Coordinates of C-alpha atoms in Angstrom, one line a residue:
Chain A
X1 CA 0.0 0.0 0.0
X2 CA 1.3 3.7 -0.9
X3 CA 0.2 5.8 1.6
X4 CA 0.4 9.5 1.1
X5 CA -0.6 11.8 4.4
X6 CA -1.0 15.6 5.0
X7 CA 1.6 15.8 2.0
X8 CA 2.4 19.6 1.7
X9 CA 5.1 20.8 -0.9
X10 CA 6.3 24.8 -1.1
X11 CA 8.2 26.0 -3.9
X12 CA 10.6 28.6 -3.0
X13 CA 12.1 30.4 0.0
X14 CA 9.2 30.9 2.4
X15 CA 8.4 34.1 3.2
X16 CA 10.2 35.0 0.5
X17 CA 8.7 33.5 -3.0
X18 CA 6.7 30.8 -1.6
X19 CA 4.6 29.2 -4.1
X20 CA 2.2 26.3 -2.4
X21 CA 2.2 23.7 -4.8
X22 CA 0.7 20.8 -2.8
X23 CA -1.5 21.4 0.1
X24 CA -2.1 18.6 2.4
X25 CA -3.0 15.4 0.1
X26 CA -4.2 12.8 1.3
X27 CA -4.4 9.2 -0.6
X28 CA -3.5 5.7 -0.6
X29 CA -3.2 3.4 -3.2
X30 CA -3.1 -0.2 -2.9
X31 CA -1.1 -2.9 -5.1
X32 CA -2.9 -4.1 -7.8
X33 CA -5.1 -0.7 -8.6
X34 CA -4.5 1.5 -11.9
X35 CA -4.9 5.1 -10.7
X36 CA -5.6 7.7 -13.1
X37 CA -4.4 11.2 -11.7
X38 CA -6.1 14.1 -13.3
X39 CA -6.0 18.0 -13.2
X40 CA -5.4 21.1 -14.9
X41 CA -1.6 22.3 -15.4
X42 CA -0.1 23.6 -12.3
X43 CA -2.5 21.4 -10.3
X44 CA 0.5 19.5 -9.0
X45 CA 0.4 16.0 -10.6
X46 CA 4.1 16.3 -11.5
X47 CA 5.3 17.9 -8.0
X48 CA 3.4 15.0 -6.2
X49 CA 4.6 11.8 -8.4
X50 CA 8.2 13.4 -7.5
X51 CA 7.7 14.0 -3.5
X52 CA 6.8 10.2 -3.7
X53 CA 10.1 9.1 -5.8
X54 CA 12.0 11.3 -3.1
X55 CA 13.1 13.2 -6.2
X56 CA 11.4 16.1 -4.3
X57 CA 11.8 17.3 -0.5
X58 CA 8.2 17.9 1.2
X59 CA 6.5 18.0 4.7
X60 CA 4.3 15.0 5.6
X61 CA 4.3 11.4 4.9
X62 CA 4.6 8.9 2.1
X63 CA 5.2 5.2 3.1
X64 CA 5.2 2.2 1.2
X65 CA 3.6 -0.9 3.3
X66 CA 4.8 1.2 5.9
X67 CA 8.3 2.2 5.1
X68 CA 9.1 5.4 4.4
X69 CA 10.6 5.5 0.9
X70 CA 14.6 4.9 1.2
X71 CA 17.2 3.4 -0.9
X72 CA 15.9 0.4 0.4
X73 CA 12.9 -0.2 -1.1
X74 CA 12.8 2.7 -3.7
X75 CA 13.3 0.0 -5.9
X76 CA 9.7 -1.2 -5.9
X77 CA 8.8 2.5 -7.7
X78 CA 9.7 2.6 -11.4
X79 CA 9.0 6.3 -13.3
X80 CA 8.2 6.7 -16.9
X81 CA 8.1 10.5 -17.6
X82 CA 7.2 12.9 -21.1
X83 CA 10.8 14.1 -20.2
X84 CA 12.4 10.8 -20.3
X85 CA 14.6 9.5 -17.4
X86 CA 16.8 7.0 -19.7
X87 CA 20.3 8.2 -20.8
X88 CA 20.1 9.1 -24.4
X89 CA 23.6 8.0 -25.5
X90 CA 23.2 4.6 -24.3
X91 CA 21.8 1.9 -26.1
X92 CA 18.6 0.0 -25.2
X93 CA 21.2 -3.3 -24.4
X94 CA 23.4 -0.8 -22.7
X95 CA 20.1 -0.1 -20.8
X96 CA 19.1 -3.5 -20.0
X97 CA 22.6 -4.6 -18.5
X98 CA 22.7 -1.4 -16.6
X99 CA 19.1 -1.7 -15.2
X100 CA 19.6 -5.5 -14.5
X101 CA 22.7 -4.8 -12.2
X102 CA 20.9 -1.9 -10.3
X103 CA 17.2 -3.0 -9.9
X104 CA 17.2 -6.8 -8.9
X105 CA 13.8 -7.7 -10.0
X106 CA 14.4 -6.9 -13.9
X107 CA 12.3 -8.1 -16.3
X108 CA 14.4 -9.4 -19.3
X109 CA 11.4 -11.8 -20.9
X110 CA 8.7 -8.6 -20.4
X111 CA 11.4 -6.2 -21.7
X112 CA 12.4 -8.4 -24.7
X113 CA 8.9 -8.8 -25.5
X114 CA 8.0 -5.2 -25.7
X115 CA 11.2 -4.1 -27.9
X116 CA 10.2 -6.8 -30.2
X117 CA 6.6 -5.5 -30.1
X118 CA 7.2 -2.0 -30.5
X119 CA 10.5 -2.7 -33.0
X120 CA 12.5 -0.8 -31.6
X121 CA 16.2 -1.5 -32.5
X122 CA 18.5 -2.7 -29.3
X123 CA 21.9 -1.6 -30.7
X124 CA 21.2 2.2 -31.4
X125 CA 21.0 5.2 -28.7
X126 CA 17.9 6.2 -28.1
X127 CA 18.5 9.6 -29.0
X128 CA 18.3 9.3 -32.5
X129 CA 14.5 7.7 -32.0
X130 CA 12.0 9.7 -32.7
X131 CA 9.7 11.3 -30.0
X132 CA 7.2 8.4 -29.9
X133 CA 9.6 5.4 -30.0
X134 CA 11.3 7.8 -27.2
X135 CA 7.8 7.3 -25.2
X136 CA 7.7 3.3 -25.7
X137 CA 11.2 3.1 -24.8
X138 CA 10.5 5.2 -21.8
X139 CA 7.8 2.8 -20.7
X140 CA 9.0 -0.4 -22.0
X141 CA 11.9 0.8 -19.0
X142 CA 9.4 1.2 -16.3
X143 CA 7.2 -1.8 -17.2
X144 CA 10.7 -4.3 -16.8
X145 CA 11.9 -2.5 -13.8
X146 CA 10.1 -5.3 -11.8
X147 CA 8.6 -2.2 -9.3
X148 CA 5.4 -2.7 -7.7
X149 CA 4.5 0.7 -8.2
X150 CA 4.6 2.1 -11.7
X151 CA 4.2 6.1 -11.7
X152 CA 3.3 7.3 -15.0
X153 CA 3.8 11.1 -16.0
X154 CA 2.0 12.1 -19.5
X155 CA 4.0 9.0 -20.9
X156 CA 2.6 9.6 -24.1
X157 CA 3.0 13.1 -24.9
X158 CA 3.8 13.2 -28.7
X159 CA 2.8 9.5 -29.4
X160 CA -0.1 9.1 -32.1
X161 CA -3.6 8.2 -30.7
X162 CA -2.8 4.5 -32.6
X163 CA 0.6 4.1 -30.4
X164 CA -1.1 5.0 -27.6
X165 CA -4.2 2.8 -28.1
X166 CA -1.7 -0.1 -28.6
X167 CA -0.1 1.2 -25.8
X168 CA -3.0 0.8 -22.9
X169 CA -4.0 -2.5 -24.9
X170 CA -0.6 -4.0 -24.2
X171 CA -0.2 -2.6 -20.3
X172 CA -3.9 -4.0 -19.4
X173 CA -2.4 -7.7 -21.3
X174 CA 1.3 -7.5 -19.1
X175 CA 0.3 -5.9 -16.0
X176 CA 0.2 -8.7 -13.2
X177 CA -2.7 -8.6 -10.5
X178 CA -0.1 -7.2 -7.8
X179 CA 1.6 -4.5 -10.0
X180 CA -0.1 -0.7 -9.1
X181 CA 0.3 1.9 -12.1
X182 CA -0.2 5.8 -10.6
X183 CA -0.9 7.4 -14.8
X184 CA -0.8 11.2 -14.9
X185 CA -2.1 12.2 -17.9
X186 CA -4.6 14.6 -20.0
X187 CA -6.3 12.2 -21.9
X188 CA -9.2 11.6 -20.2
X189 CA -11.1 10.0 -22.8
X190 CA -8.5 7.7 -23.8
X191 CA -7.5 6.4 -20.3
X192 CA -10.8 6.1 -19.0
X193 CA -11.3 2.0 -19.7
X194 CA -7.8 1.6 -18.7
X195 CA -8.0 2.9 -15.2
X196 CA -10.2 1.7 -12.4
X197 CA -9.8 4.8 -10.3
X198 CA -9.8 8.5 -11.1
X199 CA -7.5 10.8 -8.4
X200 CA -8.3 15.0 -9.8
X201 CA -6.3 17.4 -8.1
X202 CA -6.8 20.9 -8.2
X203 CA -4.7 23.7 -6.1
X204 CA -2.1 21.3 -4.7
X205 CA -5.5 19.2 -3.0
X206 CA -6.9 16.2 -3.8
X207 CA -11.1 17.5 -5.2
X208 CA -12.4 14.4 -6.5
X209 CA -11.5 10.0 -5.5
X210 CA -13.8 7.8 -7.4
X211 CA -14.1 4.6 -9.1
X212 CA -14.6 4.0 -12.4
X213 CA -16.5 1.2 -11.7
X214 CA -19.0 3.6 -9.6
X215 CA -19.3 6.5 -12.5
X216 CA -20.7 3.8 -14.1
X217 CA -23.5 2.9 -12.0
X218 CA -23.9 6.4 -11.8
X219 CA -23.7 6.9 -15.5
X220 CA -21.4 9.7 -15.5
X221 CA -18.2 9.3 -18.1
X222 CA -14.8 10.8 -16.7
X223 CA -15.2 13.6 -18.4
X224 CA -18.2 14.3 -16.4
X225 CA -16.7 13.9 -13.3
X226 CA -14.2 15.5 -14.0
X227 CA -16.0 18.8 -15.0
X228 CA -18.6 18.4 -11.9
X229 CA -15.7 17.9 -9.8
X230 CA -14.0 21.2 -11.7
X231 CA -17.4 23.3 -10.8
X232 CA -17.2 23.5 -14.5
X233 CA -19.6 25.8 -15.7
X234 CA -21.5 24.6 -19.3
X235 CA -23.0 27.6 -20.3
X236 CA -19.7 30.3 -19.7
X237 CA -18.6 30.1 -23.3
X238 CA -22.7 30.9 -24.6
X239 CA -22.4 33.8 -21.8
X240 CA -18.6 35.2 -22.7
X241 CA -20.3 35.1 -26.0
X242 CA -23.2 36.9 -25.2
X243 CA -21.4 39.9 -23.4
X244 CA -18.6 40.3 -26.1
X245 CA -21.3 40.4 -28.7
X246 CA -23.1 43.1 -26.6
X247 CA -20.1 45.3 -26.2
X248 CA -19.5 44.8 -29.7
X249 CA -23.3 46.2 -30.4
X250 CA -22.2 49.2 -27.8
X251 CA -19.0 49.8 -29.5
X252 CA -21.1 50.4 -33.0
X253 CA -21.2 54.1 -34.0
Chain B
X1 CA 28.0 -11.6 -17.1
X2 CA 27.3 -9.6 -13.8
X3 CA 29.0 -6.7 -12.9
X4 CA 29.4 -5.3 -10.3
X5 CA 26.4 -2.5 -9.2
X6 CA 29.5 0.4 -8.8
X7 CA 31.3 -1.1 -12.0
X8 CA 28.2 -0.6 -13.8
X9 CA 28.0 3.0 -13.3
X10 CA 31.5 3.4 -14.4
X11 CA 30.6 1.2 -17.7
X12 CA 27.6 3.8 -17.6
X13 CA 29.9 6.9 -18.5
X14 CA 32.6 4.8 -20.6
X15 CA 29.6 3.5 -22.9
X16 CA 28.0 7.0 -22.7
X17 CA 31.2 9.6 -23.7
X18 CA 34.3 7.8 -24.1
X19 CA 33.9 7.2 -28.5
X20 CA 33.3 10.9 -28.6
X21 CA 36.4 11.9 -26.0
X22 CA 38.6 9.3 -28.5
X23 CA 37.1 11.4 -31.9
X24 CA 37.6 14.9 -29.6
X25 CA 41.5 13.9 -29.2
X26 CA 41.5 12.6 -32.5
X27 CA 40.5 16.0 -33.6
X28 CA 42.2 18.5 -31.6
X29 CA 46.0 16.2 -32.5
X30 CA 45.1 16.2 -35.9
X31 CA 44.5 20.3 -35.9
X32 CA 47.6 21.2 -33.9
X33 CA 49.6 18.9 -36.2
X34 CA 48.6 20.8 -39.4
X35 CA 49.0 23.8 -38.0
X36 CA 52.4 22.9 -37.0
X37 CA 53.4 21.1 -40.5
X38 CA 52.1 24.7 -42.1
X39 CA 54.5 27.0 -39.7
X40 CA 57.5 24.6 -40.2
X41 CA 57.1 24.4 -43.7
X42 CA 55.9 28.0 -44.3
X43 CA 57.9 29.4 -41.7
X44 CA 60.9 27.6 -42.0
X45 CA 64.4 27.6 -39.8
X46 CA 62.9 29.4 -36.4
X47 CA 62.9 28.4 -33.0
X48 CA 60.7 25.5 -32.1
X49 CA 58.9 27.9 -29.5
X50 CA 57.9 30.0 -33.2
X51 CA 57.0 26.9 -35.0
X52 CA 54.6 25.9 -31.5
X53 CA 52.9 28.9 -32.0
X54 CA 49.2 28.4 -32.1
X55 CA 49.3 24.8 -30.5
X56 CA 49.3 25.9 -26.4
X57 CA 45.7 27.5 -28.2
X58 CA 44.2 24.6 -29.5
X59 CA 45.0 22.7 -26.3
X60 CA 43.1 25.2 -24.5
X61 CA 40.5 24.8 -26.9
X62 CA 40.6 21.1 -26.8
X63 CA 40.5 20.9 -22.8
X64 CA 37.7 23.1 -22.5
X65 CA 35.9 21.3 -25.4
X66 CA 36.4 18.2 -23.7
X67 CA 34.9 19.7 -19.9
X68 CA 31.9 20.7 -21.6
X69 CA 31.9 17.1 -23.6
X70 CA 32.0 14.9 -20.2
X71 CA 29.5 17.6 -18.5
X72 CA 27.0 16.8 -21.0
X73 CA 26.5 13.1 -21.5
X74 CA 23.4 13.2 -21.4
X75 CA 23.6 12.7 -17.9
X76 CA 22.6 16.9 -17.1
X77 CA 19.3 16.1 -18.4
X78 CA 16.8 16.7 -15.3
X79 CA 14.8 14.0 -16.0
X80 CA 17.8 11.9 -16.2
X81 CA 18.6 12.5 -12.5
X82 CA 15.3 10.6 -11.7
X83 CA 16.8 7.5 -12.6
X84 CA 20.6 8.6 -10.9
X85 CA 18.5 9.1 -8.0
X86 CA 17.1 5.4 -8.1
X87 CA 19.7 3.3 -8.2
X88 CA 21.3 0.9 -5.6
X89 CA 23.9 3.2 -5.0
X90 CA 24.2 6.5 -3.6
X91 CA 24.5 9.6 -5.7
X92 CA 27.6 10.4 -3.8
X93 CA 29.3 7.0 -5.8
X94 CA 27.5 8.2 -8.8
X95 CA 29.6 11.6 -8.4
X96 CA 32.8 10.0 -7.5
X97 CA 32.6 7.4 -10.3
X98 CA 31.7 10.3 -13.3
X99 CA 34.5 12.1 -11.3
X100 CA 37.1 8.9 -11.8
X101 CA 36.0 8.9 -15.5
X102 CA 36.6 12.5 -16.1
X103 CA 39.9 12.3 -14.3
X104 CA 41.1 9.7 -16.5
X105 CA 39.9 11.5 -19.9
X106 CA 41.7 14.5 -18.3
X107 CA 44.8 12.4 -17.9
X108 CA 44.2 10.9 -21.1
X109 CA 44.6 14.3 -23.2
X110 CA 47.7 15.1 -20.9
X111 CA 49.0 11.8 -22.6
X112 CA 47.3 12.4 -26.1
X113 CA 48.6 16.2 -25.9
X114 CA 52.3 15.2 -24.8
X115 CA 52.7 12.6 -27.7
X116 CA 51.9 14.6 -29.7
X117 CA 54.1 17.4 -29.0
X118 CA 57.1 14.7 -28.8
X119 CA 56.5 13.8 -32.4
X120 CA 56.6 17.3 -33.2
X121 CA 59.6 17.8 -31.4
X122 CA 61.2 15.0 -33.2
X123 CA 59.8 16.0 -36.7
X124 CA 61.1 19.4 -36.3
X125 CA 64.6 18.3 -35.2
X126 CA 64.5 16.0 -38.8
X127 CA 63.2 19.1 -41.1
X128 CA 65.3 21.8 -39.1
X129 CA 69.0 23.1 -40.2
X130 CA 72.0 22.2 -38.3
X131 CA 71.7 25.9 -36.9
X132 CA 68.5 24.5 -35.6
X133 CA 69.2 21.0 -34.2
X134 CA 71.4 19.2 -31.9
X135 CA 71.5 15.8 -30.4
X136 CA 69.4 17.2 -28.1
X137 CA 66.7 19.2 -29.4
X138 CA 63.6 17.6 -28.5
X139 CA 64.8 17.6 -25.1
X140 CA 66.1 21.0 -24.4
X141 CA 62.8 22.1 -26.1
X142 CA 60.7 20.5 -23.7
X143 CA 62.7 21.8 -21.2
X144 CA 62.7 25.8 -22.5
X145 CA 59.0 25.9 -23.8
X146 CA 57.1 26.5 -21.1
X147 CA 54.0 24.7 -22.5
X148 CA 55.9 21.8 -23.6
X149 CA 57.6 21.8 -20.2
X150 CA 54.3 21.7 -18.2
X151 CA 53.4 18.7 -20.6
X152 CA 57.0 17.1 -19.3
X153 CA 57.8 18.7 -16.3
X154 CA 61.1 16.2 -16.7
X155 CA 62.5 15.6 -13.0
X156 CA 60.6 18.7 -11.7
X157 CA 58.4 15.9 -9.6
X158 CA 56.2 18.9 -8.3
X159 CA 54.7 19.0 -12.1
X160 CA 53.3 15.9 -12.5
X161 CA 52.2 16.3 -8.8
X162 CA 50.3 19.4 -10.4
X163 CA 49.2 18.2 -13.5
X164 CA 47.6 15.0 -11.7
X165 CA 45.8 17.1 -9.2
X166 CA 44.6 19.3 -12.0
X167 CA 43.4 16.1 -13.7
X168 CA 41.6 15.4 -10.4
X169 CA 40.4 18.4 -10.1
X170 CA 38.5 18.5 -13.4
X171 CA 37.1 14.6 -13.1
X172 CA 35.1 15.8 -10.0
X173 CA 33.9 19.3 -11.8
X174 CA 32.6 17.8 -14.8
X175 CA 30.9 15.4 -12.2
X176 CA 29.2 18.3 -10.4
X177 CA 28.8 20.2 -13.1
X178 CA 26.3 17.6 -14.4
X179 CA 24.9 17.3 -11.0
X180 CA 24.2 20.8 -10.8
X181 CA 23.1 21.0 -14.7
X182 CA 20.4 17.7 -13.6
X183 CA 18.8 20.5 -10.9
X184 CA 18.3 23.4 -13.1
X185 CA 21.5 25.2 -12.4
X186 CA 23.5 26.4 -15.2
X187 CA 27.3 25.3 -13.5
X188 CA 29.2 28.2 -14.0
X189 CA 31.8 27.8 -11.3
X190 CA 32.8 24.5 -12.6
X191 CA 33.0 26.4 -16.0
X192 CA 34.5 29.0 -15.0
X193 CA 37.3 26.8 -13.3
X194 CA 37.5 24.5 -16.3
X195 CA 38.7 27.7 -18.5
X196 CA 40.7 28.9 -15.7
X197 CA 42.8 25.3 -15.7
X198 CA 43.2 25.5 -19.0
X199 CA 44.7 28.7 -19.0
X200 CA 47.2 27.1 -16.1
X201 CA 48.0 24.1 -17.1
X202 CA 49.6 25.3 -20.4
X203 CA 51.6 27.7 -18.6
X204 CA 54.9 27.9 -17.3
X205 CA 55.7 25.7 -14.3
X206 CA 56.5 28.9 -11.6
X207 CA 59.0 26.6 -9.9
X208 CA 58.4 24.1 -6.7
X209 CA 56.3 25.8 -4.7
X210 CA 54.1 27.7 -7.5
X211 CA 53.4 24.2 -9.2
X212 CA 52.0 22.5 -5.9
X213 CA 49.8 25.3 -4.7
X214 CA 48.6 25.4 -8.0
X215 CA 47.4 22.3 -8.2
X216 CA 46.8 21.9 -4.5
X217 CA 44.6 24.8 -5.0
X218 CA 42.4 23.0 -8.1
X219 CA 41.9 20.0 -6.2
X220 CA 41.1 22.2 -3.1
X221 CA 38.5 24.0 -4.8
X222 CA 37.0 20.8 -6.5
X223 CA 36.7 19.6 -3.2
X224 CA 34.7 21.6 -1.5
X225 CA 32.8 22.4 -3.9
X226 CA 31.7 18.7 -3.8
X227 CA 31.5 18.8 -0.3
X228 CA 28.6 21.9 -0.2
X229 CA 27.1 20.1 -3.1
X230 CA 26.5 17.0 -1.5
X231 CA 25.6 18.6 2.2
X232 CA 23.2 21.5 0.7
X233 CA 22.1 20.7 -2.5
X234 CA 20.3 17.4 -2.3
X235 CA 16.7 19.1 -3.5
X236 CA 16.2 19.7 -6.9
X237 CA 15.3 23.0 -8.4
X238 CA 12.4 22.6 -9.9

């Protein structure tokens, strides 16, 4: 279980340029669920994957079955980010020796696999893929890590909507009942029969927990929730509309 | 086969830089050797220091291109540092072992950079008149030139003392350089001491005492810059 309490991140020197950028989130996730975290830029999806890598320094707690996350067992967290975490001069087998000595649960079958399914060559640096093999690559890293906990950040920024269908296809096929995947992403839509648990943050706080499984019964899509949960307003195009038309009329000689 | 986890991070940066160090060298000897064929042949019978002229430059040139080569492996990158960050080891070994590599490429163009000045030397003494040359030509220039000599310091022991240290010196920077570059800084003291050592290194020796607070001074600085890295700046800057 990952276990995130009172979680509270500042940017900056306080009382200086302090610039709150999580404020006291709250949420567990246990092994086995795929978590879909949602929210507008800025809302502080990127700040809180990091705080729980211990990329980040923050107030609060984050444990994993109780442990606070050390070099110990940060092992058991793999990261796949739009930035890309691999090193881009060295070569997918450069990658897979190097990842086989430093995370001991490797998966050389799973990461063979997806190479061969996403062709991507093993004996040239990933620098010279393009952005989308870049992606897969990125992935195809976190996936064999052997982690329990798979944190996802817009993984598929620059991918076409095929690759990425493929994509969630293949994860849902590889994914073994007790590995967790935490996906940040935009693509609501796309995501939404991939995930069995939305997570929408807003302001550094967590607005909105649900399952998937209980929109349905409701028969609200994502989307929906997501705007209800926003206090998105329908008609505030029609009405911004409305008044610059208006003013238009005024403006008239 | 394997390795072993600290081993692999050394393989990381010999897999990641070392082909483009070899083709930097490669480079830099080739461009100092024409530029010295040209002077000797266009510029014929002069002292060997005339006939240098324009090397001690691209040495400069060459060091400096070859900090800012190892400082950007690929390993600046932010994101890059997630994955430094979650390894087996600390990032502490992950500093020291970038800083052994870049020590060793350092020490490697000290070697690259004084072959080829010996082979000058010697080519010289063959194309030279006998106004020129002497049994011992090659020797007494390396021991006149004050760039050639800090390349050879000869039995002045304090110069290789300095030239290692120097070495040293820039391993660790282009280590913390990368470091610093991974958390949004832009490294400009480990810049600004890689142009610096450049500057010194192809300089006269300045006698015993000069040449080891020279270099005792580098390594000094390299240190504790380290040291402040490591104790303050384990946050990113994001």
């Amino acid at each position: 279980m990952l276990e995130i309490k009172n979680l509270q991140k500042v940017y900056g020197i306080p009382g200086v340029s302090a610039k709150p950028a999580l404020n006291g989130v709250d949420l567990s996730v246990g092994q086995g669920e795929l978590v879909g975290l949602f929210g507008e830029n800025g809302a502080g999806k990127t700040t809180l994957l990091k705080c729980v890598l211990g990329l980040l320094g923050y107030t609060g707690t984050i444990t994993l079955d109780g442990e606070p996350v050390t070099r110990a067992n940060i092992a058991r967290l793999s990261f796949a980010t739009c930035e890309h975490s691999f090193f881009p001069h060295l070569t997918p087998a450069g990658h897979r020796d190097f990842y086989r000595e430093h995370f001991p649960r490797w998966r050389e079958k799973r990461f063979q696999a997806l190479m061969d399914f996403f062709r991507l060559p093993m004996g040239k640096a990933p620098r010279s893929f393009s952005t989308g093999q870049k992606n897969q690559f990125e992935v195809i890293l976190a996936l064999s890590q052997g982690a329990d906990y798979i944190l996802m950040d817009e993984p598929f920024a620059g991918n076409d909507v095929f690759n990425r269908e493929d994509f969630y296809k293949v994860l849902l096929g590889i994914l073994e009942p007790t590995e967790t995947v935490v996906l940040s992403t935009h693509l609501l839509e796309e995501v939404e029969h991939f995930v069995g648990r939305a997570v929408l943050l807003r302001g550094g706080a967590v607005v909105g927990d649900t399952s998937v499984l209980d929109l349905e019964e409701r028969g609200m899509d994502l989307m929906a929730f997501v705007k209800s949960a926003y206090g998105y307003e329908p008609d505030r195009v029609s009405r911004a509309l409305d008044r610059l038309t208006e003013e238009g009329e005024e403006d008239a000689p | 086969m394997r390795q072993h986890k600290h081993l692999s991070l050394l393989g990381l940066w010999v897999e990641n830089c070392l082909g483009r160090v070899l083709a930097q060298l490669g480079l830099m000897a080739a461009l100092e050797i024409i530029v010295f064929g040209a002077r000797l042949y266009l510029l014929p019978e002069r002292p060997m220091e005339e006939t240098l002229k324009g090397v001690p430059s691209l040495f400069m040139a060459g060091w400096i291109a070859l900090f800012h080569l190892l400082t950007h492996c690929g390993d600046e990158r932010r994101a890059v540092g997630c994955t430094l960050r979650r390894l087996r080891v600390s990032e502490g070994a992950a500093l020291a072992w970038k800083g052994l590599f870049g020590a060793a490429c350092f020490l490697l163009l000290w070697a690259v950079q004084t072959a080829v000045c010996l082979g000058m030397g010697i080519w010289y003494a063959a194309a030279v008149g006998p106004a020129y040359r002497s049994a011992q030509t090659v020797l007494l220039a390396f021991y006149r030139v004050p760039f050639l000599h800090s390349l050879l310091p000869l039995a002045e022991t304090a110069g290789y003392l300095r030239n290692l240290l120097f070495a040293a010196a820039m391993g660790l920077e282009t280590g913390l350089c990368s470091w610093r570059m991974r958390r949004g800084s832009r490294a400009l003291f480990g810049r600004a001491m890689a142009v610096a050592a450049a500057f010194l290194f192809s300089q006269g020796m300045g006698g015993l005492t000069g040449s080891l607070w020279l270099g005792l001074g580098a390594a000094a600085l390299a240190g504790l810059d380290a040291l402040l890295a490591l104790t303050y700046g384990e946050e990113g800057m994001e």
